[in-house]
Amino acid sequence: MKKVIVTGGAGFIGSAVCRYLVKEKQVEVLNLDKLTYAGVPESLQEIEESPLYQFAKVDVCDKDAVSALFADFLPDAVMHLAAESHVDRSIDGPAAFIETNVVGTYTMLDCALEYWRSLPKSAEEKEPSSNLCPLSSEFRFHHISTDEVYGSLGADGLFKETTSYDPRSPYSASKASSDHLVMAWFHTYGLPVVITNCSNNYGPYHFPEKLIPLVILNALDEKPLPIYGKGDNIRDWLYVEIMPVRW
Ligand SMILES: NC(=O)c1ccc[n+]([C@@H]2O[C@H](COP(=O)([O-])OP(=O)(O)OC[C@H]3O[C@@H](n4cnc5c(N)ncnc54)[C@H](O)[C@@H]3O)[C@@H](O)[C@H]2O)c1
């Protein structure tokens, strides 16, 4: 993979992905981000002068703009992180979540399919055997989703890829919808996709409305610490930062 479109690359996780790809993997990155309230351009300062990094202020729902960027940049892969991501906001205003997470993912899939179909085919793809797997193509559409599509766990247990979908909030329902669209583009059109459903993340540039930075900031200001529900929710947390891992 030499050229990757990252959507939502000004966000908390997306900016770490951009920094990692440019600094650690020397991958050419086009960051496609609308810069909502959650976009933090300062998180990209370390790479903004790099010849490997480009930024486009674009809404993932804007088919013409996204399609033109595919045709111009010619990516080897897409990492689709752009989303409305805060559960509490999804309860107060679900419309933006349906627009970006569902319609935006549909638009990205539509553009990726059009682009993928235009790519030169490998020898195997030109003369497909009966059991050709769509993933024999080198192009990938990586959809970044969440474990919240599986609902809530009790005191123990764990989610697996085979766990039934059971979203509980407008946010998780919109992410579940987007997962189903991605799987449909795989099964119906053969678009080579990967879906990851990770647990909660924390780390540098985490937006202060999210639980861990909110608790830290409130503690520093000697304000009350918010507890969700009865305080008996159990979550796994992943630390997000560039790790100098050699693949
Ligand atoms: N943060 C977590 O704990 C967590 C856990 C699991 C999965 N995820 C998923 O990872 C992805 C990234 O999460 P995050 O916490 O970094 O989110 P974030 O809210 O920090 O960043 C989202 C980014 O997407 C951009 N964006 C929003 N709407 C857009 C649109 N219509 N067009 C283009 N750009 C748009 C924003 O400007 C922002 O830069 C999301 O898809 C989220 O569902 C996050």
XYZ file of N, CA, C and O in Angstrom, residues 8-209:
808
model
N -11.917 11.418 7.699
C -11.963 11.737 9.130
C -10.575 11.828 9.735
O -10.395 11.615 10.942
N -9.596 12.180 8.907
C -8.199 12.190 9.358
C -7.836 13.363 10.253
O -6.703 13.431 10.734
N -8.774 14.291 10.481
C -8.497 15.363 11.444
C -9.092 15.022 12.808
O -8.992 15.815 13.748
N -9.732 13.863 12.915
C -10.335 13.454 14.181
C -9.307 12.798 15.088
O -8.118 12.693 14.751
N -9.774 12.327 16.215
C -8.893 11.754 17.235
C -8.122 10.537 16.693
O -6.885 10.528 16.668
N -8.824 9.524 16.222
C -8.125 8.323 15.745
C -7.538 8.563 14.348
O -6.409 8.159 14.055
N -8.310 9.226 13.481
C -7.857 9.445 12.100
C -6.542 10.209 12.046
O -5.683 9.924 11.203
N -6.357 11.183 12.947
C -5.103 11.948 12.909
C -3.935 11.047 13.322
O -2.838 11.169 12.768
N -4.160 10.125 14.262
C -3.098 9.177 14.639
C -2.772 8.262 13.456
O -1.609 7.921 13.223
N -3.817 7.871 12.699
C -3.597 7.027 11.514
C -2.752 7.787 10.488
O -1.781 7.252 9.942
N -3.104 9.065 10.245
C -2.341 9.873 9.268
C -0.896 10.024 9.728
O 0.041 9.838 8.942
N -0.703 10.354 11.003
C 0.673 10.535 11.506
C 1.451 9.236 11.360
O 2.605 9.224 10.939
N 0.809 8.123 11.685
C 1.475 6.819 11.606
C 1.840 6.466 10.163
O 2.979 6.077 9.872
N 0.888 6.610 9.250
C 1.149 6.217 7.859
C 2.271 7.063 7.254
O 3.142 6.539 6.558
N 2.236 8.372 7.516
C 3.235 9.264 6.912
C 4.598 9.085 7.577
O 5.618 8.892 6.900
N 4.628 9.103 8.922
C 5.921 9.121 9.618
C 6.550 7.737 9.722
O 7.754 7.584 9.576
N 5.725 6.731 9.980
C 6.288 5.397 10.232
C 6.309 4.505 9.002
O 7.140 3.622 8.903
N 5.359 4.714 8.090
C 5.250 3.786 6.950
C 5.577 4.439 5.611
O 5.542 3.772 4.579
N 5.840 5.750 5.625
C 6.156 6.495 4.389
C 5.088 6.248 3.322
O 5.384 6.040 2.137
N 3.854 6.239 3.736
C 2.717 6.084 2.827
C 2.191 7.470 2.466
O 2.159 8.373 3.306
N 1.795 7.641 1.189
C 1.209 8.900 0.755
C -0.252 8.939 1.213
O -1.006 8.001 0.912
N -0.617 9.989 1.911
C -1.959 10.061 2.509
C -2.728 11.262 1.965
O -2.200 12.377 1.904
N -3.980 11.016 1.573
C -4.919 12.114 1.303
C -5.957 12.071 2.410
O -6.730 11.104 2.513
N -5.946 13.105 3.246
C -6.891 13.195 4.354
C -8.128 13.958 3.884
O -8.050 15.125 3.525
N -9.251 13.264 3.892
C -10.515 13.834 3.411
C -11.408 14.072 4.626
O -11.881 13.118 5.244
N -11.577 15.324 5.003
C -12.289 15.626 6.254
C -13.102 16.914 6.102
O -12.617 17.897 5.532
N -14.300 16.902 6.649
C -15.181 18.079 6.571
C -14.815 19.145 7.616
O -15.267 20.283 7.531
N -14.002 18.742 8.592
C -13.663 19.620 9.733
C -14.918 20.083 10.466
O -15.260 21.267 10.478
N -15.615 19.132 11.041
C -16.712 19.459 11.948
C -16.095 19.947 13.256
O -14.870 20.072 13.361
N -16.936 20.116 14.281
C -16.423 20.537 15.597
C -15.341 19.568 16.086
O -14.464 19.939 16.883
N -15.398 18.301 15.627
C -14.477 17.271 16.138
C -13.138 17.247 15.398
O -12.211 16.560 15.830
N -13.041 17.967 14.297
C -11.780 17.984 13.546
C -10.790 18.942 14.190
O -11.133 20.095 14.482
N -9.578 18.458 14.451
C -8.563 19.270 15.132
C -7.319 19.341 14.239
O -6.436 18.480 14.314
N -7.214 20.365 13.377
C -6.080 20.433 12.450
C -4.717 20.438 13.154
O -3.741 19.930 12.606
N -4.659 20.961 14.410
C -3.366 20.994 15.130
C -2.801 19.584 15.313
O -1.592 19.405 15.435
N -3.679 18.584 15.327
C -3.206 17.212 15.535
C -2.391 16.707 14.338
O -1.783 15.648 14.403
N -2.385 17.499 13.252
C -1.680 17.069 12.035
C -0.457 17.931 11.754
O 0.180 17.786 10.709
N -0.123 18.828 12.715
C 0.984 19.765 12.490
C 2.287 19.057 12.137
O 3.035 19.520 11.281
N 2.540 17.905 12.793
C 3.820 17.214 12.561
C 3.992 16.739 11.133
O 5.103 16.462 10.701
N 2.893 16.585 10.399
C 3.026 16.022 9.044
C 2.538 16.970 7.965
O 2.661 16.665 6.784
N 1.981 18.137 8.346
C 1.316 18.953 7.311
C 2.276 19.487 6.256
O 1.867 19.780 5.145
N 3.579 19.569 6.590
C 4.559 20.024 5.591
C 5.133 18.859 4.789
O 5.906 19.059 3.850
N 4.797 17.629 5.167
C 5.389 16.468 4.476
C 4.882 16.380 3.041
O 3.685 16.555 2.782
N 5.772 16.071 2.086
C 5.318 15.876 0.704
C 4.411 14.652 0.565
O 3.741 14.487 -0.459
N 4.379 13.813 1.610
C 3.533 12.612 1.559
C 2.097 12.912 1.985
O 1.231 12.041 1.889
N 1.839 14.144 2.475
C 0.529 14.422 3.072
C -0.242 15.487 2.307
O 0.301 16.526 1.945
N -1.520 15.188 2.031
C -2.421 16.173 1.421
C -3.716 16.209 2.229
O -4.135 15.181 2.764
N -4.353 17.378 2.225
C -5.630 17.520 2.934
C -6.695 18.068 1.986
O -6.419 18.962 1.186
N -7.903 17.526 2.062
C -9.025 18.074 1.289
C -10.203 18.266 2.238
O -10.648 17.305 2.886
N -10.686 19.504 2.319
C -11.851 19.782 3.185
C -13.110 19.411 2.407
O -13.594 20.198 1.573
N -13.589 18.211 2.637
C -14.695 17.662 1.840
C -15.629 16.880 2.757
O -15.183 16.234 3.714
N -16.918 16.948 2.447
C -17.926 16.161 3.158
C -18.019 14.787 2.475
O -18.132 14.717 1.245
N -17.983 13.709 3.257
C -18.053 12.370 2.646
C -19.404 12.121 1.962
O -19.554 11.152 1.231
N -20.382 12.988 2.194
C -21.679 12.837 1.510
C -21.672 13.500 0.130
O -22.649 13.355 -0.623
N -20.610 14.213 -0.206
C -20.551 14.969 -1.464
C -19.955 14.075 -2.560
O -18.732 14.011 -2.750
N -20.840 13.393 -3.284
C -20.375 12.365 -4.240
C -19.442 12.939 -5.309
O -18.414 12.335 -5.634
N -19.771 14.086 -5.862
C -18.952 14.636 -6.946
C -17.533 14.939 -6.453
O -16.549 14.615 -7.121
N -17.458 15.559 -5.271
C -16.137 15.924 -4.735
C -15.327 14.669 -4.393
O -14.135 14.581 -4.716
N -15.971 13.688 -3.752
C -15.247 12.473 -3.358
C -14.794 11.704 -4.605
O -13.647 11.251 -4.706
N -15.674 11.602 -5.579
C -15.355 10.876 -6.813
C -14.162 11.526 -7.528
O -13.245 10.836 -7.998
N -14.140 12.858 -7.567
C -13.028 13.568 -8.217
C -11.717 13.307 -7.472
O -10.653 13.157 -8.098
N -11.784 13.211 -6.131
C -10.554 12.960 -5.359
C -10.019 11.548 -5.620
O -8.806 11.341 -5.720
N -10.912 10.574 -5.748
C -10.477 9.213 -6.100
C -9.736 9.240 -7.441
O -8.660 8.667 -7.591
N -10.358 9.892 -8.427
C -9.799 9.890 -9.785
C -8.458 10.615 -9.838
O -7.567 10.246 -10.599
N -8.306 11.618 -8.995
C -7.078 12.413 -9.002
C -5.964 11.738 -8.197
O -4.811 11.691 -8.613
N -6.319 11.170 -7.036
C -5.297 10.646 -6.113
C -4.897 9.199 -6.425
O -3.777 8.783 -6.158
N -5.815 8.416 -6.985
C -5.571 7.011 -7.364
C -5.081 6.174 -6.158
O -3.956 5.658 -6.148
N -5.931 6.023 -5.139
C -5.500 5.327 -3.921
C -5.364 3.815 -4.108
O -6.048 3.219 -4.940
N -4.475 3.224 -3.274
C -4.404 1.753 -3.175
C -5.393 1.244 -2.136
O -5.723 0.054 -2.121
N -5.805 2.130 -1.256
C -6.732 1.725 -0.182
C -7.440 2.950 0.376
O -6.973 4.080 0.210
N -8.566 2.685 1.010
C -9.311 3.725 1.723
C -9.462 3.272 3.167
O -9.790 2.106 3.417
N -9.181 4.177 4.105
C -9.504 3.902 5.508
C -10.588 4.897 5.888
O -10.331 6.104 5.988
N -11.801 4.383 6.075
C -12.978 5.252 6.251
C -13.293 5.407 7.736
O -13.942 4.551 8.340
N -12.807 6.532 8.314
C -13.058 6.799 9.735
C -14.054 7.919 9.948
O -14.573 8.082 11.064
N -14.307 8.750 8.927
C -15.162 9.925 9.129
C -16.516 9.483 9.686
O -17.174 8.605 9.127
N -16.902 10.099 10.769
C -18.186 9.752 11.395
C -18.538 10.803 12.425
O -17.678 11.532 12.912
N -19.820 10.883 12.728
C -20.250 11.510 13.976
C -20.082 10.416 15.018
O -20.576 9.303 14.836
N -19.362 10.730 16.123
C -18.898 9.635 16.976
C -19.319 9.720 18.444
O -18.959 8.836 19.217
N -20.047 10.760 18.834
C -20.331 10.922 20.265
C -21.760 10.474 20.586
O -22.730 11.090 20.115
N -21.881 9.434 21.403
C -23.184 8.822 21.691
C -24.181 9.846 22.235
O -25.334 9.913 21.790
N -23.746 10.678 23.192
C -24.676 11.644 23.811
C -25.240 12.600 22.768
O -26.427 12.944 22.789
N -24.389 13.051 21.841
C -24.873 13.950 20.782
C -25.874 13.228 19.882
O -26.784 13.844 19.338
N -25.693 11.924 19.692
C -26.613 11.179 18.808
C -28.007 11.088 19.411
O -28.999 10.955 18.694
N -28.075 11.175 20.739
C -29.384 11.120 21.402
C -30.090 12.473 21.246
O -31.283 12.534 20.973
N -29.307 13.550 21.344
C -29.888 14.898 21.208
C -30.186 15.265 19.763
O -31.121 16.011 19.485
N -29.400 14.746 18.816
C -29.572 15.142 17.402
C -29.153 14.032 16.452
O -28.047 14.071 15.889
N -30.001 13.031 16.263
C -29.587 11.870 15.462
C -29.403 12.149 13.966
O -28.716 11.387 13.280
N -29.973 13.242 13.447
C -29.976 13.439 11.985
C -28.559 13.461 11.405
O -28.289 12.820 10.377
N -27.641 14.162 12.070
C -26.273 14.253 11.546
C -25.610 12.879 11.513
O -24.752 12.604 10.658
N -26.020 12.014 12.434
C -25.430 10.664 12.496
C -25.907 9.812 11.323
O -25.152 9.037 10.745
N -27.197 9.978 10.983
C -27.726 9.228 9.834
C -27.069 9.759 8.563
O -26.661 8.990 7.679
N -26.926 11.078 8.484
C -26.362 11.689 7.280
C -24.905 11.236 7.073
O -24.572 10.641 6.041
N -24.056 11.490 8.046
C -22.629 11.180 7.841
C -22.355 9.682 7.909
O -21.667 9.130 7.045
N -22.875 9.006 8.930
C -22.482 7.614 9.138
C -23.150 6.663 8.146
O -22.538 5.674 7.739
N -24.390 6.966 7.752
C -25.084 6.064 6.822
C -24.939 6.574 5.387
O -24.367 5.895 4.528
N -25.440 7.786 5.121
C -25.383 8.317 3.744
C -23.924 8.527 3.321
O -23.538 8.226 2.187
N -23.095 9.011 4.258
C -21.674 9.227 3.939
C -20.965 7.926 3.605
O -20.153 7.867 2.672
N -21.254 6.865 4.347
C -20.622 5.568 4.051
C -21.121 5.034 2.714
O -20.340 4.513 1.901
N -22.416 5.197 2.455
C -22.951 4.798 1.148
C -22.211 5.543 0.024
O -21.796 4.948 -0.980
N -22.015 6.855 0.200
C -21.353 7.662 -0.833
C -19.913 7.190 -1.034
O -19.441 7.055 -2.175
N -19.217 6.912 0.065
C -17.831 6.418 -0.048
C -17.800 5.078 -0.772
O -16.929 4.832 -1.617
N -18.760 4.198 -0.464
C -18.805 2.881 -1.134
C -19.082 3.042 -2.622
O -18.469 2.374 -3.463
N -20.011 3.939 -2.935
C -20.385 4.188 -4.330
C -19.154 4.658 -5.132
O -18.858 4.149 -6.216
N -18.428 5.616 -4.557
C -17.241 6.155 -5.237
C -16.129 5.108 -5.305
O -15.435 4.992 -6.327
N -15.956 4.343 -4.207
C -14.901 3.322 -4.196
C -15.193 2.247 -5.236
O -14.285 1.773 -5.930
N -16.467 1.871 -5.374
C -16.818 0.833 -6.348
C -16.548 1.313 -7.782
O -15.953 0.586 -8.587
N -16.982 2.532 -8.037
C -16.758 3.114 -9.377
C -15.256 3.154 -9.684
O -14.812 2.761 -10.773
N -14.466 3.556 -8.691
C -13.017 3.653 -8.870
C -12.405 2.255 -9.027
O -11.601 2.016 -9.929
N -12.782 1.314 -8.169
C -12.212 -0.044 -8.180
C -12.496 -0.727 -9.519
O -11.644 -1.418 -10.068
N -13.713 -0.483 -10.037
C -14.057 -1.095 -11.324
C -13.205 -0.527 -12.466
O -13.046 -1.164 -13.502
N -12.675 0.675 -12.284
C -11.877 1.301 -13.338
C -10.416 0.851 -13.300
O -9.648 1.154 -14.215
N -10.025 0.134 -12.218
C -8.613 -0.252 -12.081
C -8.280 -1.389 -13.037
O -9.134 -2.240 -13.317
N -7.027 -1.445 -13.515
C -6.621 -2.602 -14.318
C -6.756 -3.867 -13.482
O -6.427 -3.868 -12.292
N -7.259 -4.923 -14.093
C -7.488 -6.153 -13.333
C -6.234 -7.033 -13.330
O -5.479 -7.058 -14.297
N -6.026 -7.765 -12.215
C -4.924 -8.719 -12.149
C -5.247 -9.878 -13.082
O -6.391 -10.036 -13.524
N -4.212 -10.712 -13.387
C -4.415 -11.856 -14.284
C -5.532 -12.747 -13.753
O -6.406 -13.196 -14.493
N -5.547 -12.956 -12.447
C -6.558 -13.837 -11.843
C -7.959 -13.242 -11.990
O -8.932 -13.949 -12.266
N -8.034 -11.910 -11.850
C -9.341 -11.268 -11.971
C -9.838 -11.270 -13.412
O -11.037 -11.329 -13.662
N -8.877 -11.222 -14.383
C -9.291 -11.231 -15.793
C -9.875 -12.575 -16.180
O -10.786 -12.681 -16.976
N -9.278 -13.661 -15.632
C -9.763 -15.006 -15.958
C -10.145 -15.686 -14.661
O -9.440 -16.567 -14.158
N -11.257 -15.269 -14.083
C -11.589 -15.760 -12.738
C -11.907 -17.251 -12.731
O -12.596 -17.740 -13.619
N -11.351 -17.925 -11.730
C -11.770 -19.303 -11.505
C -13.111 -19.222 -10.785
O -13.521 -18.162 -10.310
N -13.803 -20.355 -10.683
C -15.151 -20.306 -10.126
C -15.148 -19.857 -8.672
O -16.111 -19.306 -8.175
N -14.015 -20.110 -7.978
C -13.995 -19.749 -6.553
C -13.162 -18.492 -6.292
O -12.574 -18.344 -5.233
N -13.114 -17.576 -7.285
C -12.341 -16.346 -7.101
C -12.883 -15.559 -5.901
O -14.077 -15.289 -5.809
N -11.979 -15.216 -5.003
C -12.374 -14.378 -3.863
C -12.176 -12.920 -4.236
O -11.126 -12.555 -4.766
N -13.157 -12.038 -3.980
C -12.972 -10.626 -4.313
C -11.730 -10.042 -3.662
O -11.155 -9.096 -4.161
N -11.289 -10.646 -2.540
C -10.132 -10.089 -1.848
C -8.826 -10.430 -2.562
O -7.745 -10.113 -2.079
N -8.893 -11.092 -3.745
C -7.677 -11.288 -4.542
C -7.236 -9.955 -5.144
O -6.099 -9.802 -5.562
N -8.149 -8.980 -5.215
C -7.769 -7.639 -5.659
C -6.865 -7.010 -4.597
O -6.987 -7.310 -3.417
N -5.954 -6.134 -5.016
C -5.077 -5.499 -4.032
C -5.742 -4.306 -3.363
O -5.350 -3.892 -2.287
N -6.744 -3.724 -4.007
C -7.430 -2.567 -3.430
C -8.221 -2.997 -2.181
O -8.742 -4.103 -2.127
N -8.272 -2.131 -1.187
C -9.070 -2.414 0.014
C -9.870 -1.178 0.421
O -9.356 -0.067 0.392
N -11.099 -1.437 0.858
C -11.916 -0.406 1.515
C -12.047 -0.838 2.969
O -12.731 -1.818 3.272
N -11.343 -0.133 3.854
C -11.358 -0.485 5.285
C -12.344 0.426 6.003
O -12.135 1.636 6.081
N -13.400 -0.177 6.502
C -14.430 0.561 7.229
C -14.161 0.429 8.718
O -14.143 -0.683 9.258
N -13.977 1.584 9.386
C -13.677 1.555 10.815
C -14.995 1.680 11.573
O -15.669 2.714 11.533
N -15.365 0.605 12.243
C -16.621 0.606 12.986
C -16.337 0.447 14.482
O -15.217 0.656 14.938
N -17.328 0.066 15.212
C -17.225 0.033 16.676
C -17.843 -1.243 17.234
O -18.768 -1.811 16.623
N -17.376 -1.659 18.411
C -18.001 -2.823 19.058
C -19.382 -2.481 19.608
O -20.127 -3.368 20.021
N -19.730 -1.162 19.606
C -21.047 -0.790 20.136
C -22.190 -1.323 19.266
O -23.338 -1.347 19.698
N -21.882 -1.762 18.029
C -22.940 -2.358 17.192
C -23.456 -3.661 17.812
O -24.547 -4.115 17.484
N -22.661 -4.266 18.732
C -23.059 -5.535 19.345
C -23.853 -5.344 20.629
O -24.223 -6.328 21.274
N -24.088 -4.082 21.038
C -24.872 -3.844 22.244
C -24.019 -3.820 23.491
O -22.868 -3.388 23.454
N -24.587 -4.300 24.603
C -23.897 -4.226 25.899
C -23.517 -5.610 26.387
O -24.250 -6.575 26.164
N -22.392 -5.673 27.102
C -21.990 -6.915 27.755
C -22.421 -6.882 29.217
O -22.576 -5.806 29.786
N -22.565 -8.034 29.798
C -22.808 -8.120 31.242
C -21.479 -8.041 31.976
O -20.498 -7.491 31.449
N -21.445 -8.622 33.150
C -20.233 -8.558 33.967
C -19.081 -9.294 33.302
O -17.913 -9.010 33.557
N -19.390 -10.294 32.469
C -18.310 -10.985 31.754
C -18.751 -11.260 30.320
O -19.796 -10.771 29.885
N -17.935 -12.026 29.604
C -18.220 -12.315 28.202
C -17.399 -11.436 27.291
O -16.625 -10.583 27.749
N -17.541 -11.669 25.983
C -16.821 -10.852 25.010
C -17.559 -10.910 23.686
O -18.353 -11.813 23.446
N -17.320 -9.886 22.851
C -17.908 -9.871 21.518
C -16.995 -10.611 20.554
O -15.775 -10.566 20.679
N -17.606 -11.278 19.546
C -16.848 -11.908 18.464
C -17.440 -11.416 17.156
O -18.515 -10.824 17.136
N -16.746 -11.734 16.037
C -17.265 -11.329 14.729
C -18.659 -11.903 14.490
O -19.442 -11.346 13.729
N -18.958 -13.033 15.121
C -20.233 -13.703 14.893
C -21.335 -13.246 15.869
O -22.468 -13.721 15.784
N -21.001 -12.354 16.784
C -22.009 -11.856 17.724
C -23.120 -11.129 16.950
O -22.840 -10.404 15.994
N -24.356 -11.336 17.353
C -25.476 -10.672 16.674
C -25.424 -9.171 16.887
O -25.081 -8.707 17.979
N -25.826 -8.436 15.862
C -25.908 -6.982 15.997
C -27.056 -6.634 16.947
O -28.145 -7.203 16.847
N -26.812 -5.691 17.847
C -27.833 -5.289 18.818
C -27.569 -3.843 19.251
O -27.356 -3.564 20.433
N -27.560 -2.892 18.274
C -27.222 -1.513 18.635
C -28.265 -0.916 19.560
O -29.444 -1.222 19.448
N -27.810 -0.015 20.477
C -28.717 0.521 21.505
C -28.887 2.029 21.447
O -29.686 2.573 22.198
N -28.077 2.727 20.645
C -28.170 4.199 20.588
C -28.257 4.600 19.116
O -27.894 3.828 18.227
N -28.713 5.843 18.840
C -28.701 6.290 17.444
C -27.298 6.196 16.840
O -27.150 5.859 15.663
N -26.254 6.472 17.648
C -24.878 6.340 17.130
C -24.601 4.899 16.702
O -24.198 4.639 15.562
N -24.820 3.947 17.615
C -24.454 2.568 17.278
C -25.368 2.020 16.180
O -24.930 1.212 15.348
N -26.629 2.491 16.135
C -27.521 2.041 15.055
C -27.030 2.560 13.705
O -27.079 1.849 12.686
N -26.512 3.797 13.689
C -26.011 4.337 12.412
C -24.738 3.610 11.993
O -24.515 3.371 10.802
N -23.895 3.233 12.968
C -22.679 2.488 12.616
C -23.051 1.073 12.169
O -22.443 0.529 11.239
N -24.041 0.455 12.826
C -24.489 -0.884 12.396
C -25.018 -0.814 10.965
O -24.728 -1.680 10.131
N -25.784 0.237 10.659
C -26.313 0.398 9.292
C -25.164 0.482 8.298
O -25.216 -0.136 7.232
N -24.131 1.254 8.675
C -23.014 1.409 7.737
C -22.273 0.082 7.558
O -21.846 -0.248 6.446
N -22.143 -0.708 8.620
C -21.505 -2.038 8.487
C -22.280 -2.898 7.494
O -21.695 -3.591 6.650
N -23.615 -2.866 7.602
C -24.436 -3.687 6.699
C -24.278 -3.232 5.256
O -24.245 -4.060 4.332
N -24.188 -1.915 5.045
C -23.958 -1.423 3.680
C -22.618 -1.940 3.154
O -22.526 -2.401 2.002
N -21.582 -1.878 3.992
C -20.249 -2.317 3.553
C -20.297 -3.808 3.185
O -19.773 -4.222 2.141
N -20.943 -4.615 4.021
C -21.039 -6.053 3.705
C -21.853 -6.285 2.435
O -21.548 -7.186 1.642
N -22.880 -5.460 2.226
C -23.686 -5.616 1.006
C -22.860 -5.287 -0.238
O -22.998 -5.960 -1.269
N -21.981 -4.284 -0.131
C -21.139 -3.944 -1.307
C -20.114 -5.056 -1.573
O -19.717 -5.267 -2.710
N -19.730 -5.777 -0.526
C -18.841 -6.936 -0.698
C -19.593 -8.084 -1.374
O -19.168 -8.608 -2.406
N -20.750 -8.451 -0.817
C -21.465 -9.620 -1.340
C -22.093 -9.350 -2.700
O -22.144 -10.238 -3.557
N -22.599 -8.133 -2.912
C -23.319 -7.856 -4.154
C -22.376 -7.503 -5.301
O -22.537 -8.006 -6.412
N -21.399 -6.643 -5.004
C -20.547 -6.122 -6.085
C -19.120 -6.658 -6.043
O -18.335 -6.385 -6.952
N -18.765 -7.398 -4.965
C -17.407 -7.918 -4.861
C -16.382 -6.889 -4.439
O -15.178 -7.148 -4.526
N -16.805 -5.711 -3.979
C -15.834 -4.704 -3.541
C -14.996 -5.285 -2.396
O -15.549 -5.810 -1.439
N -13.656 -5.232 -2.500
C -12.816 -5.812 -1.439
C -12.819 -4.941 -0.184
O -12.225 -3.870 -0.182
N -13.492 -5.396 0.843
C -13.672 -4.587 2.050
C -13.106 -5.297 3.279
O -12.950 -6.515 3.291
N -12.811 -4.506 4.287
C -12.460 -5.011 5.618
C -13.249 -4.162 6.606
O -13.309 -2.937 6.449
N -13.863 -4.795 7.596
C -14.542 -4.041 8.663
C -13.847 -4.368 9.982
O -13.606 -5.542 10.276
N -13.514 -3.336 10.748
C -12.997 -3.588 12.098
C -13.956 -2.973 13.111
O -14.466 -1.871 12.894
N -14.218 -3.708 14.181
C -15.155 -3.263 15.232
C -14.398 -3.186 16.554
O -14.435 -4.122 17.351
N -13.690 -2.084 16.742
C -12.846 -2.005 17.940
C -13.618 -1.425 19.127
O -14.694 -0.849 18.969
N -13.028 -1.601 20.289
C -13.646 -1.074 21.514
C -13.270 0.407 21.682
O -12.687 1.009 20.789
N -13.591 0.982 22.842
C -13.325 2.411 23.073
C -11.831 2.716 23.001
O -11.008 1.885 23.349
N -11.536 3.921 22.556
C -10.150 4.369 22.402
C -9.906 5.593 23.279
O -10.827 6.367 23.544
N -8.648 5.789 23.678
C -8.262 7.026 24.377
C -6.816 7.326 24.026
O -6.081 6.454 23.561
N -6.412 8.573 24.201
C -5.024 8.928 23.902
C -4.905 10.401 23.530
O -5.841 11.183 23.721
N -3.726 10.793 22.970
C -3.484 12.194 22.622
C -4.516 12.726 21.639
O -4.951 12.004 20.748
N -4.893 13.993 21.808
C -5.851 14.695 20.956
C -7.278 14.176 21.101
O -8.128 14.429 20.256
N -7.548 13.418 22.165
C -8.908 12.944 22.402
C -9.790 14.156 22.684
O -9.442 15.003 23.507
N -10.948 14.233 22.022
C -11.799 15.411 22.185
C -12.326 15.462 23.625
O -12.770 14.444 24.161
N -12.296 16.640 24.272
C -12.583 16.720 25.716
C -13.997 16.327 26.119
O -14.268 16.169 27.303
N -14.920 16.131 25.171
C -16.269 15.709 25.563
C -16.319 14.212 25.894
O -17.281 13.751 26.513
